[in-house]
Amino acid sequence: MLTLRQLFLANNAQTTDFPLLLEFERAKGVYMYDGNGKAYIDLISGIGVSNLGHGNPHVIGAIKEQLDKYMHLMVYGEYVQSPQVRFAERLVSLLPPHLNSVYFVNSGTEAVEGAMKLAKRYTGRSRIVACHNAYHGSTHGALSVMGNEEYKQAYRPLLPGIDLVRFNEPADLQMITEETACVIIETVQGEAGIRVPDKAYMLALRERCSQTGALLILDEIQAALGRTGKLFAFEDFNIVPDILLMAKALGGGMPVGAFISSDKIMVALKENPILGHITTFGGHPVCCAAGLAALEVLLNENLIDWVDAKEALFRQLLVHSAIREVRGKGLMLAMELETFEFNKKVIDRCIENGVVVDWFLHCSNSMRIAPPLIITEDEIRKACGVILEAIDNCIK
Ligand code: PMP
C-alpha cells in the first residue's frame, strides 16, 4: 500500500521538485502536530492566513452555525445572504467612508483581476502601472503585473500596457500618466522579501494618482487585518486607496477575498455590459460567516495592540553575525541571511527542530517570519532559540 506521501506525489499535481512534504494531522493555536504528535510552531501562518492561529473556537462555531443554515444558494450578487451582508457592513464600518462597496471573491488573485477590470472600466483607460518584484497572484491578469520576469516569460502573451516601476522610487512615479488606468502596489511588499515603503513615497504616489486620474489599488492581501500592527496597512501612511484588496486572513482560514471601492466607482461593473464581474462561489456564506467571526475576535481580543511589542521582541532576539538584517513591519518580517543555500539549510534545520519557516518567492536569501498574531512571548523566545541554534549549527 502506498503511503499518504507517495500518493500525494503520485496524484496531486506538483509544482516544484522540492515540496516541504510535511504531514500534519491537526493544528491548534500556533502549533501544528504531525502523526507522531510532534509539535511544530507555525511561524508562517500558511502564508499570512492564520492570523488567529489554528482552530479558533469562535470561528469554528460560526462556521458550524452557518453550515446548519445553508451553504451555496446562488451565484454572487443575486440573493440577499446575511453572512455576506453582515460581513460587508462590518468591513465598511472600519474603513474610510468612501470605501463603502465590497465585492467578495474567492482568492487574492481574483480580487486583483476584479480590481484591474474595474479600474479599466471606470477610467476608460487600459495601461496599468505595477512594481518590480511585486506579487499579486497567479492568474493571467495578476501574472501580468508580477514584477519578476522569470515567472512570467513562459506564459506570454500576457496583458499588454503594463509599466513596471521601481518600488519606493519617487523618480519613477512620472511613469504614471493620464493614460494609466490604475497603479497596483502592495502597501508592504511581501514576496519581494518584506519591503516597507517610505511615507513620503506613498504620499507622492497618492498625489500622482490623484493628479493623473489613475486609480490607486492597494494590495493588502498579505498585509491587512493586523499583520503590520494596524488593521489596514495603509493606516501607517496617511493615504487611502481607491480600491483595497484583501484575501488570506480575511476568511479566518476559509477562502474569501475582496476588492473594496466606492459605490461611485463600483457602479462601472453594472453598466454596458451588465454583470461586469461574475463569480459563482465568491462570498460563500460559510466563508463570510467565518471571516466576520475572525474579524470580531481580532478586534475584541485586541490582538493588534500587541503586534508592535512582538515585533520588537523578534528584533531583540534575532541578533547574530550571520543575520544581515531583519526587515518589515509588525509580524510581517524577513530575516536576511547571506545566500539562498545557507537560508535553505537553516530553514531545514528549523523545521527538523519544530519551527516551520520558509523563504520568499522573489527573495530566496531571506526567511519569512509571519506567525499567528496570537503567538506568545514564550513561543517567540522558543522559536527564536531554534532559529539561532539552526544558524550556529549550519555555520559549523
Ligand atoms: N497579493 C499578494 C500581496 C499576495 O501575497 C498573494 C499571495 N501570496 C496574492 C496577491 C495572491 O493571493 P492568492 O494566492 O489567494 O490568489
Tab-separated table of C-alpha atoms and ligand atoms in Angstrom:
chain	number	residue	atom	x	y	z
A	1	MET	CA	0.000	0.000	0.000
A	2	LEU	CA	1.245	3.456	-0.833
A	3	THR	CA	1.848	5.932	1.949
A	4	LEU	CA	-0.004	9.243	2.011
A	5	ARG	CA	3.222	10.957	0.932
A	6	GLN	CA	3.633	8.638	-2.043
A	7	LEU	CA	0.018	9.208	-3.062
A	8	PHE	CA	0.490	12.960	-2.696
A	9	LEU	CA	3.448	12.819	-5.043
A	10	ALA	CA	1.641	10.500	-7.457
A	11	ASN	CA	-1.835	12.017	-7.715
A	12	ASN	CA	-1.591	15.616	-6.535
A	13	ALA	CA	-0.201	17.996	-9.140
A	14	GLN	CA	3.319	19.046	-8.229
A	15	THR	CA	4.686	22.490	-8.995
A	16	THR	CA	8.228	22.032	-7.684
A	17	ASP	CA	10.613	19.139	-7.238
A	18	PHE	CA	11.130	20.081	-3.624
A	19	PRO	CA	7.810	20.384	-1.763
A	20	LEU	CA	8.188	20.653	2.017
A	21	LEU	CA	6.370	17.301	2.406
A	22	LEU	CA	5.373	17.976	5.989
A	23	GLU	CA	2.384	15.908	7.042
A	24	PHE	CA	0.177	17.293	9.787
A	25	GLU	CA	-2.769	15.643	11.460
A	26	ARG	CA	-4.148	18.560	13.392
A	27	ALA	CA	-3.407	22.129	14.386
A	28	LYS	CA	-4.301	24.277	17.362
A	29	GLY	CA	-3.198	27.793	18.268
A	30	VAL	CA	0.298	28.399	16.887
A	31	TYR	CA	1.072	24.668	16.775
A	32	MET	CA	0.715	22.054	14.063
A	33	TYR	CA	1.065	18.366	15.009
A	34	ASP	CA	2.351	15.513	12.898
A	35	GLY	CA	1.254	11.869	13.092
A	36	ASN	CA	3.680	11.166	15.939
A	37	GLY	CA	2.294	14.013	17.989
A	38	LYS	CA	5.384	16.161	17.367
A	39	ALA	CA	4.502	19.853	17.677
A	40	TYR	CA	5.718	22.465	15.215
A	41	ILE	CA	5.436	26.202	15.800
A	42	ASP	CA	3.792	27.739	12.745
A	43	LEU	CA	5.922	30.785	12.014
A	44	ILE	CA	4.389	31.475	8.603
A	45	SER	CA	0.619	31.154	9.175
A	46	GLY	CA	0.043	29.357	5.882
A	47	ILE	CA	1.492	32.487	4.222
A	48	GLY	CA	-0.325	35.154	6.160
A	49	VAL	CA	-3.655	33.372	6.564
A	50	SER	CA	-3.938	32.073	10.112
A	51	ASN	CA	-3.760	35.388	11.954
A	52	LEU	CA	-5.765	33.956	14.858
A	53	GLY	CA	-3.799	30.720	14.883
A	54	HIS	CA	-5.463	27.415	14.176
A	55	GLY	CA	-8.819	26.171	15.379
A	56	ASN	CA	-10.212	29.333	16.913
A	57	PRO	CA	-13.436	28.242	18.653
A	58	HIS	CA	-15.412	31.377	17.674
A	59	VAL	CA	-14.560	30.912	14.029
A	60	ILE	CA	-15.371	27.207	14.139
A	61	GLY	CA	-18.633	27.962	15.934
A	62	ALA	CA	-19.651	30.492	13.277
A	63	ILE	CA	-18.836	28.008	10.517
A	64	LYS	CA	-20.906	25.258	12.136
A	65	GLU	CA	-23.808	27.583	12.732
A	66	GLN	CA	-23.848	28.683	9.093
A	67	LEU	CA	-23.410	25.106	7.836
A	68	ASP	CA	-26.653	24.190	9.549
A	69	LYS	CA	-28.483	27.093	7.868
A	70	TYR	CA	-27.279	26.971	4.276
A	71	MET	CA	-24.188	26.720	2.129
A	72	HIS	CA	-24.265	27.745	-1.534
A	73	LEU	CA	-27.579	29.141	-2.736
A	74	MET	CA	-26.830	31.250	-5.793
A	75	VAL	CA	-24.029	32.957	-7.728
A	76	TYR	CA	-22.654	36.115	-6.119
A	77	GLY	CA	-24.762	39.237	-6.138
A	78	GLU	CA	-28.305	37.935	-6.652
A	79	TYR	CA	-29.695	36.737	-3.332
A	80	VAL	CA	-29.536	38.679	-0.090
A	81	GLN	CA	-27.391	36.375	2.038
A	82	SER	CA	-26.974	37.547	5.603
A	83	PRO	CA	-23.333	36.401	6.118
A	84	GLN	CA	-22.231	38.473	3.088
A	85	VAL	CA	-24.300	41.462	4.130
A	86	ARG	CA	-23.156	41.463	7.757
A	87	PHE	CA	-19.517	40.931	6.802
A	88	ALA	CA	-19.532	43.754	4.244
A	89	GLU	CA	-21.318	46.053	6.700
A	90	ARG	CA	-18.679	45.401	9.371
A	91	LEU	CA	-15.762	45.898	6.998
A	92	VAL	CA	-17.217	49.142	5.688
A	93	SER	CA	-17.729	50.377	9.264
A	94	LEU	CA	-13.975	50.040	9.825
A	95	LEU	CA	-12.847	51.645	6.558
A	96	PRO	CA	-12.635	55.275	5.411
A	97	PRO	CA	-16.084	56.478	4.255
A	98	HIS	CA	-15.558	56.213	0.514
A	99	LEU	CA	-14.556	52.539	0.716
A	100	ASN	CA	-18.161	51.505	1.073
A	101	SER	CA	-18.738	48.865	-1.582
A	102	VAL	CA	-17.393	45.347	-1.108
A	103	TYR	CA	-17.175	42.773	-3.874
A	104	PHE	CA	-16.415	39.344	-2.394
A	105	VAL	CA	-14.421	36.807	-4.380
A	106	ASN	CA	-12.663	33.534	-3.550
A	107	SER	CA	-8.981	34.395	-3.514
A	108	GLY	CA	-6.366	37.080	-3.702
A	109	THR	CA	-5.655	36.745	-7.369
A	110	GLU	CA	-9.355	37.026	-8.156
A	111	ALA	CA	-9.550	40.255	-6.148
A	112	VAL	CA	-6.683	41.555	-8.298
A	113	GLU	CA	-8.500	40.589	-11.504
A	114	GLY	CA	-11.716	42.274	-10.393
A	115	ALA	CA	-9.914	45.432	-9.314
A	116	MET	CA	-7.950	45.828	-12.549
A	117	LYS	CA	-11.099	45.280	-14.633
A	118	LEU	CA	-12.943	47.816	-12.515
A	119	ALA	CA	-10.183	50.404	-12.950
A	120	LYS	CA	-10.188	49.928	-16.716
A	121	ARG	CA	-13.943	50.293	-16.924
A	122	TYR	CA	-14.138	53.271	-14.598
A	123	THR	CA	-11.328	55.268	-16.191
A	124	GLY	CA	-11.787	54.121	-19.783
A	125	ARG	CA	-8.014	53.620	-19.882
A	126	SER	CA	-6.013	50.454	-20.236
A	127	ARG	CA	-2.441	50.981	-19.065
A	128	ILE	CA	-1.505	49.604	-15.661
A	129	VAL	CA	1.474	50.524	-13.508
A	130	ALA	CA	2.919	47.874	-11.204
A	131	CYS	CA	6.161	47.397	-9.285
A	132	HIS	CA	9.304	45.419	-9.759
A	133	ASN	CA	9.319	42.355	-7.520
A	134	ALA	CA	5.582	42.606	-6.928
A	135	TYR	CA	3.486	39.519	-6.378
A	136	HIS	CA	-0.247	39.804	-6.941
A	137	GLY	CA	-1.285	36.265	-7.803
A	138	SER	CA	-1.031	33.619	-10.441
A	139	THR	CA	-3.909	34.051	-12.901
A	140	HIS	CA	-3.129	35.702	-16.240
A	141	GLY	CA	-4.036	39.265	-15.228
A	142	ALA	CA	-2.268	39.086	-11.887
A	143	LEU	CA	0.730	37.407	-13.519
A	144	SER	CA	0.874	40.314	-15.981
A	145	VAL	CA	1.548	42.715	-13.102
A	146	MET	CA	4.053	40.459	-11.378
A	147	GLY	CA	7.404	42.176	-11.129
A	148	ASN	CA	9.623	39.213	-11.864
A	149	GLU	CA	10.203	38.208	-15.467
A	150	GLU	CA	11.401	34.737	-14.571
A	151	TYR	CA	7.896	33.659	-13.586
A	152	LYS	CA	6.203	35.465	-16.472
A	153	GLN	CA	8.280	34.703	-19.546
A	154	ALA	CA	6.908	31.230	-20.217
A	155	TYR	CA	3.272	32.413	-20.152
A	156	ARG	CA	3.346	35.250	-22.641
A	157	PRO	CA	1.404	36.804	-24.240
A	158	LEU	CA	0.093	38.398	-21.065
A	159	LEU	CA	-1.822	41.680	-20.659
A	160	PRO	CA	-0.356	44.487	-22.779
A	161	GLY	CA	0.256	48.010	-21.463
A	162	ILE	CA	1.949	47.137	-18.178
A	163	ASP	CA	4.545	49.657	-16.972
A	164	LEU	CA	6.846	48.408	-14.239
A	165	VAL	CA	8.266	50.955	-11.814
A	166	ARG	CA	10.771	50.553	-9.008
A	167	PHE	CA	9.106	50.160	-5.615
A	168	ASN	CA	9.712	53.112	-3.292
A	169	GLU	CA	11.447	55.127	-6.039
A	170	PRO	CA	9.829	58.571	-6.336
A	171	ALA	CA	11.518	59.327	-9.676
A	172	ASP	CA	9.556	56.534	-11.344
A	173	LEU	CA	6.192	57.993	-10.380
A	174	GLN	CA	6.431	60.083	-13.569
A	175	MET	CA	5.576	56.866	-15.415
A	176	ILE	CA	2.041	57.257	-14.066
A	177	THR	CA	0.275	59.338	-16.706
A	178	GLU	CA	-3.154	60.305	-17.954
A	179	GLU	CA	-3.187	57.023	-19.852
A	180	THR	CA	-2.819	54.998	-16.662
A	181	ALA	CA	-5.979	53.223	-15.531
A	182	CYS	CA	-4.526	52.193	-12.214
A	183	VAL	CA	-1.448	51.653	-10.146
A	184	ILE	CA	-1.417	48.360	-8.317
A	185	ILE	CA	1.009	48.168	-5.430
A	186	GLU	CA	1.431	46.185	-2.234
A	187	THR	CA	1.272	48.574	0.726
A	188	VAL	CA	4.095	46.488	2.178
A	189	GLN	CA	5.709	44.248	-0.406
A	190	GLY	CA	5.514	40.607	0.609
A	191	GLU	CA	7.202	38.206	-1.771
A	192	ALA	CA	9.890	40.788	-2.539
A	193	GLY	CA	11.163	39.902	0.938
A	194	ILE	CA	9.062	42.331	3.013
A	195	ARG	CA	9.804	45.866	1.855
A	196	VAL	CA	8.240	48.772	3.713
A	197	PRO	CA	7.991	51.926	1.594
A	198	ASP	CA	8.760	55.433	2.853
A	199	LYS	CA	5.852	57.559	3.974
A	200	ALA	CA	6.903	60.346	1.625
A	201	TYR	CA	6.864	57.926	-1.284
A	202	MET	CA	3.366	56.710	-0.509
A	203	LEU	CA	2.124	60.290	-0.192
A	204	ALA	CA	3.731	61.201	-3.520
A	205	LEU	CA	2.214	58.090	-5.101
A	206	ARG	CA	-1.257	59.009	-3.849
A	207	GLU	CA	-0.748	62.552	-5.086
A	208	ARG	CA	0.402	61.448	-8.541
A	209	CYS	CA	-2.570	59.090	-8.908
A	210	SER	CA	-4.998	61.847	-7.951
A	211	GLN	CA	-3.303	64.281	-10.361
A	212	THR	CA	-3.483	61.926	-13.315
A	213	GLY	CA	-6.809	60.311	-12.521
A	214	ALA	CA	-5.259	56.853	-12.191
A	215	LEU	CA	-6.919	54.718	-9.541
A	216	LEU	CA	-4.698	53.609	-6.683
A	217	ILE	CA	-5.134	49.915	-5.901
A	218	LEU	CA	-3.513	48.859	-2.647
A	219	ASP	CA	-2.928	45.125	-2.463
A	220	GLU	CA	-3.162	44.253	1.239
A	221	ILE	CA	-3.836	40.611	0.589
A	222	GLN	CA	-0.881	39.704	2.777
A	223	ALA	CA	-0.615	42.832	4.920
A	224	ALA	CA	-4.132	43.665	6.110
A	225	LEU	CA	-6.003	42.686	9.243
A	226	GLY	CA	-3.408	43.354	11.871
A	227	ARG	CA	-0.314	41.785	10.401
A	228	THR	CA	1.614	45.055	10.173
A	229	GLY	CA	0.368	46.323	13.520
A	230	LYS	CA	-2.590	48.202	12.055
A	231	LEU	CA	-5.947	46.851	10.972
A	232	PHE	CA	-5.151	48.055	7.445
A	233	ALA	CA	-1.531	48.612	6.468
A	234	PHE	CA	-2.329	51.885	4.669
A	235	GLU	CA	-3.197	53.480	8.030
A	236	ASP	CA	0.534	53.915	8.636
A	237	PHE	CA	0.936	56.072	5.543
A	238	ASN	CA	-1.852	58.619	5.834
A	239	ILE	CA	-3.245	57.693	2.480
A	240	VAL	CA	-6.369	55.906	1.312
A	241	PRO	CA	-6.642	53.806	-1.821
A	242	ASP	CA	-9.347	53.968	-4.458
A	243	ILE	CA	-9.553	50.193	-4.356
A	244	LEU	CA	-8.402	47.991	-1.484
A	245	LEU	CA	-7.631	44.294	-1.901
A	246	MET	CA	-7.818	41.675	0.805
A	247	ALA	CA	-7.841	37.881	1.000
A	248	LYS	CA	-5.683	35.439	3.003
A	249	ALA	CA	-6.551	36.266	6.649
A	250	LEU	CA	-9.922	37.702	5.620
A	251	GLY	CA	-11.728	34.360	5.873
A	252	GLY	CA	-10.284	33.275	9.216
A	253	GLY	CA	-8.869	30.191	7.465
A	254	MET	CA	-11.631	29.871	4.882
A	255	PRO	CA	-11.181	31.052	1.277
A	256	VAL	CA	-12.525	34.524	0.649
A	257	GLY	CA	-11.110	37.660	-0.930
A	258	ALA	CA	-12.496	41.093	-1.632
A	259	PHE	CA	-11.976	44.195	-3.710
A	260	ILE	CA	-13.426	47.197	-1.990
A	261	SER	CA	-14.073	50.602	-3.509
A	262	SER	CA	-16.647	53.387	-3.519
A	263	ASP	CA	-20.146	52.784	-4.797
A	264	LYS	CA	-19.410	55.569	-7.290
A	265	ILE	CA	-16.589	53.554	-8.847
A	266	MET	CA	-18.117	50.118	-8.383
A	267	VAL	CA	-21.138	51.121	-10.437
A	268	ALA	CA	-18.977	50.681	-13.539
A	269	LEU	CA	-19.438	46.927	-13.214
A	270	LYS	CA	-23.166	47.100	-13.823
A	271	GLU	CA	-23.233	49.206	-16.963
A	272	ASN	CA	-22.561	48.260	-20.555
A	273	PRO	CA	-22.210	45.360	-20.125
A	274	ILE	CA	-24.138	44.405	-17.042
A	275	LEU	CA	-22.536	41.726	-14.881
A	276	GLY	CA	-19.044	43.151	-15.349
A	277	HIS	CA	-17.599	40.631	-12.921
A	278	ILE	CA	-19.145	37.273	-12.109
A	279	THR	CA	-18.279	34.612	-9.572
A	280	THR	CA	-20.223	31.550	-8.524
A	281	PHE	CA	-18.672	30.984	-5.133
A	282	GLY	CA	-17.344	34.465	-4.269
A	283	GLY	CA	-18.510	35.456	-0.792
A	284	HIS	CA	-19.555	31.924	0.083
A	285	PRO	CA	-21.833	32.163	3.123
A	286	VAL	CA	-19.726	29.824	5.248
A	287	CYS	CA	-16.549	31.753	4.405
A	288	CYS	CA	-18.187	35.110	5.153
A	289	ALA	CA	-19.526	33.822	8.475
A	290	ALA	CA	-16.010	32.631	9.326
A	291	GLY	CA	-14.489	35.926	8.193
A	292	LEU	CA	-16.842	38.030	10.278
A	293	ALA	CA	-16.210	35.881	13.343
A	294	ALA	CA	-12.446	36.143	12.791
A	295	LEU	CA	-12.665	39.914	12.475
A	296	GLU	CA	-14.638	40.168	15.720
A	297	VAL	CA	-12.079	38.003	17.556
A	298	LEU	CA	-9.231	40.121	16.175
A	299	LEU	CA	-10.902	43.293	17.457
A	300	ASN	CA	-12.470	42.031	20.694
A	301	GLU	CA	-9.267	40.402	21.873
A	302	ASN	CA	-7.215	43.492	20.960
A	303	LEU	CA	-4.713	41.282	19.182
A	304	ILE	CA	-3.385	44.141	17.082
A	305	ASP	CA	-2.343	46.105	20.182
A	306	TRP	CA	0.399	43.574	20.890
A	307	VAL	CA	1.849	43.286	17.416
A	308	ASP	CA	4.463	46.051	17.779
A	309	ALA	CA	5.781	44.625	21.055
A	310	LYS	CA	6.017	41.172	19.487
A	311	GLU	CA	7.911	42.628	16.532
A	312	ALA	CA	10.307	44.313	18.955
A	313	LEU	CA	10.929	41.008	20.752
A	314	PHE	CA	11.732	39.230	17.471
A	315	ARG	CA	14.124	42.060	16.586
A	316	GLN	CA	15.734	41.943	20.000
A	317	LEU	CA	16.252	38.178	19.857
A	318	LEU	CA	17.231	37.700	16.219
A	319	VAL	CA	20.741	39.094	16.553
A	320	HIS	CA	23.636	37.081	15.131
A	321	SER	CA	26.668	37.850	12.994
A	322	ALA	CA	25.134	35.742	10.184
A	323	ILE	CA	21.894	37.754	10.187
A	324	ARG	CA	22.338	40.648	7.787
A	325	GLU	CA	19.084	42.359	8.524
A	326	VAL	CA	15.598	41.896	9.968
A	327	ARG	CA	13.172	43.831	7.765
A	328	GLY	CA	9.500	44.528	7.877
A	329	LYS	CA	6.685	45.771	9.998
A	330	GLY	CA	4.778	44.130	12.814
A	331	LEU	CA	4.588	40.378	12.369
A	332	MET	CA	5.358	40.618	8.667
A	333	LEU	CA	9.122	40.167	8.888
A	334	ALA	CA	12.018	38.932	6.808
A	335	MET	CA	15.318	37.797	8.257
A	336	GLU	CA	18.069	38.127	5.675
A	337	LEU	CA	20.990	35.690	5.545
A	338	GLU	CA	23.866	35.614	3.100
A	339	THR	CA	22.685	33.190	0.418
A	340	PHE	CA	19.750	31.007	-0.547
A	341	GLU	CA	21.831	27.892	0.117
A	342	PHE	CA	22.557	28.954	3.670
A	343	ASN	CA	18.975	30.103	4.243
A	344	LYS	CA	17.669	26.771	2.989
A	345	LYS	CA	19.965	24.835	5.307
A	346	VAL	CA	18.849	26.934	8.273
A	347	ILE	CA	15.194	26.532	7.311
A	348	ASP	CA	15.550	22.744	7.050
A	349	ARG	CA	17.175	22.628	10.462
A	350	CYS	CA	14.417	24.817	11.976
A	351	ILE	CA	11.742	22.520	10.597
A	352	GLU	CA	13.599	19.481	11.901
A	353	ASN	CA	13.528	21.135	15.313
A	354	GLY	CA	9.864	22.028	15.213
A	355	VAL	CA	9.692	25.562	13.794
A	356	VAL	CA	8.128	25.963	10.364
A	357	VAL	CA	9.596	28.793	8.287
A	358	ASP	CA	10.233	29.336	4.593
A	359	TRP	CA	11.642	31.861	2.131
A	360	PHE	CA	10.097	34.321	-0.325
A	361	LEU	CA	9.234	33.882	-3.969
A	362	HIS	CA	11.384	36.831	-5.084
A	363	CYS	CA	13.882	36.843	-2.211
A	364	SER	CA	15.410	33.478	-1.526
A	365	ASN	CA	18.115	34.548	0.926
A	366	SER	CA	15.555	35.764	3.463
A	367	MET	CA	13.465	33.796	5.927
A	368	ARG	CA	9.764	34.534	6.335
A	369	ILE	CA	8.656	35.277	9.877
A	370	ALA	CA	4.900	35.761	9.984
A	371	PRO	CA	3.427	33.850	12.911
A	372	PRO	CA	-0.195	33.958	14.016
A	373	LEU	CA	-0.765	37.227	15.860
A	374	ILE	CA	-1.659	35.225	18.986
A	375	ILE	CA	1.909	33.979	19.396
A	376	THR	CA	3.046	34.488	22.995
A	377	GLU	CA	6.304	35.892	24.331
A	378	ASP	CA	7.404	32.402	25.398
A	379	GLU	CA	6.649	30.994	21.978
A	380	ILE	CA	8.600	33.809	20.311
A	381	ARG	CA	11.568	33.072	22.590
A	382	LYS	CA	11.348	29.378	21.828
A	383	ALA	CA	11.104	29.920	18.064
A	384	CYS	CA	13.997	32.387	18.017
A	385	GLY	CA	16.087	29.969	20.081
A	386	VAL	CA	15.533	27.307	17.449
A	387	ILE	CA	16.417	29.734	14.632
A	388	LEU	CA	19.651	30.860	16.330
A	389	GLU	CA	20.663	27.266	17.085
A	390	ALA	CA	19.992	26.390	13.445
A	391	ILE	CA	22.223	29.244	12.252
A	392	ASP	CA	25.050	28.158	14.573
A	393	ASN	CA	24.630	24.557	13.506
A	394	CYS	CA	24.718	25.421	9.795
A	395	ILE	CA	27.819	27.614	10.113
A	396	LYS	CA	29.844	24.717	11.520
B	1	PMP	N1	-1.244	39.552	-3.469
B	1	PMP	C1	-0.321	39.340	-2.511
B	1	PMP	C2	0.390	40.508	-1.904
B	1	PMP	C3	-0.043	38.042	-2.092
B	1	PMP	O1	0.889	37.840	-1.147
B	1	PMP	C4	-0.743	36.965	-2.676
B	1	PMP	C5	-0.484	35.534	-2.254
B	1	PMP	N2	0.764	35.239	-1.780
B	1	PMP	C6	-1.705	37.231	-3.669
B	1	PMP	C7	-1.923	38.540	-4.029
B	1	PMP	C8	-2.484	36.131	-4.333
B	1	PMP	O2	-3.387	35.553	-3.457
B	1	PMP	P1	-3.987	34.107	-3.780
B	1	PMP	O3	-2.888	33.111	-3.608
B	1	PMP	O4	-5.097	33.950	-2.764
B	1	PMP	O5	-4.506	34.142	-5.162
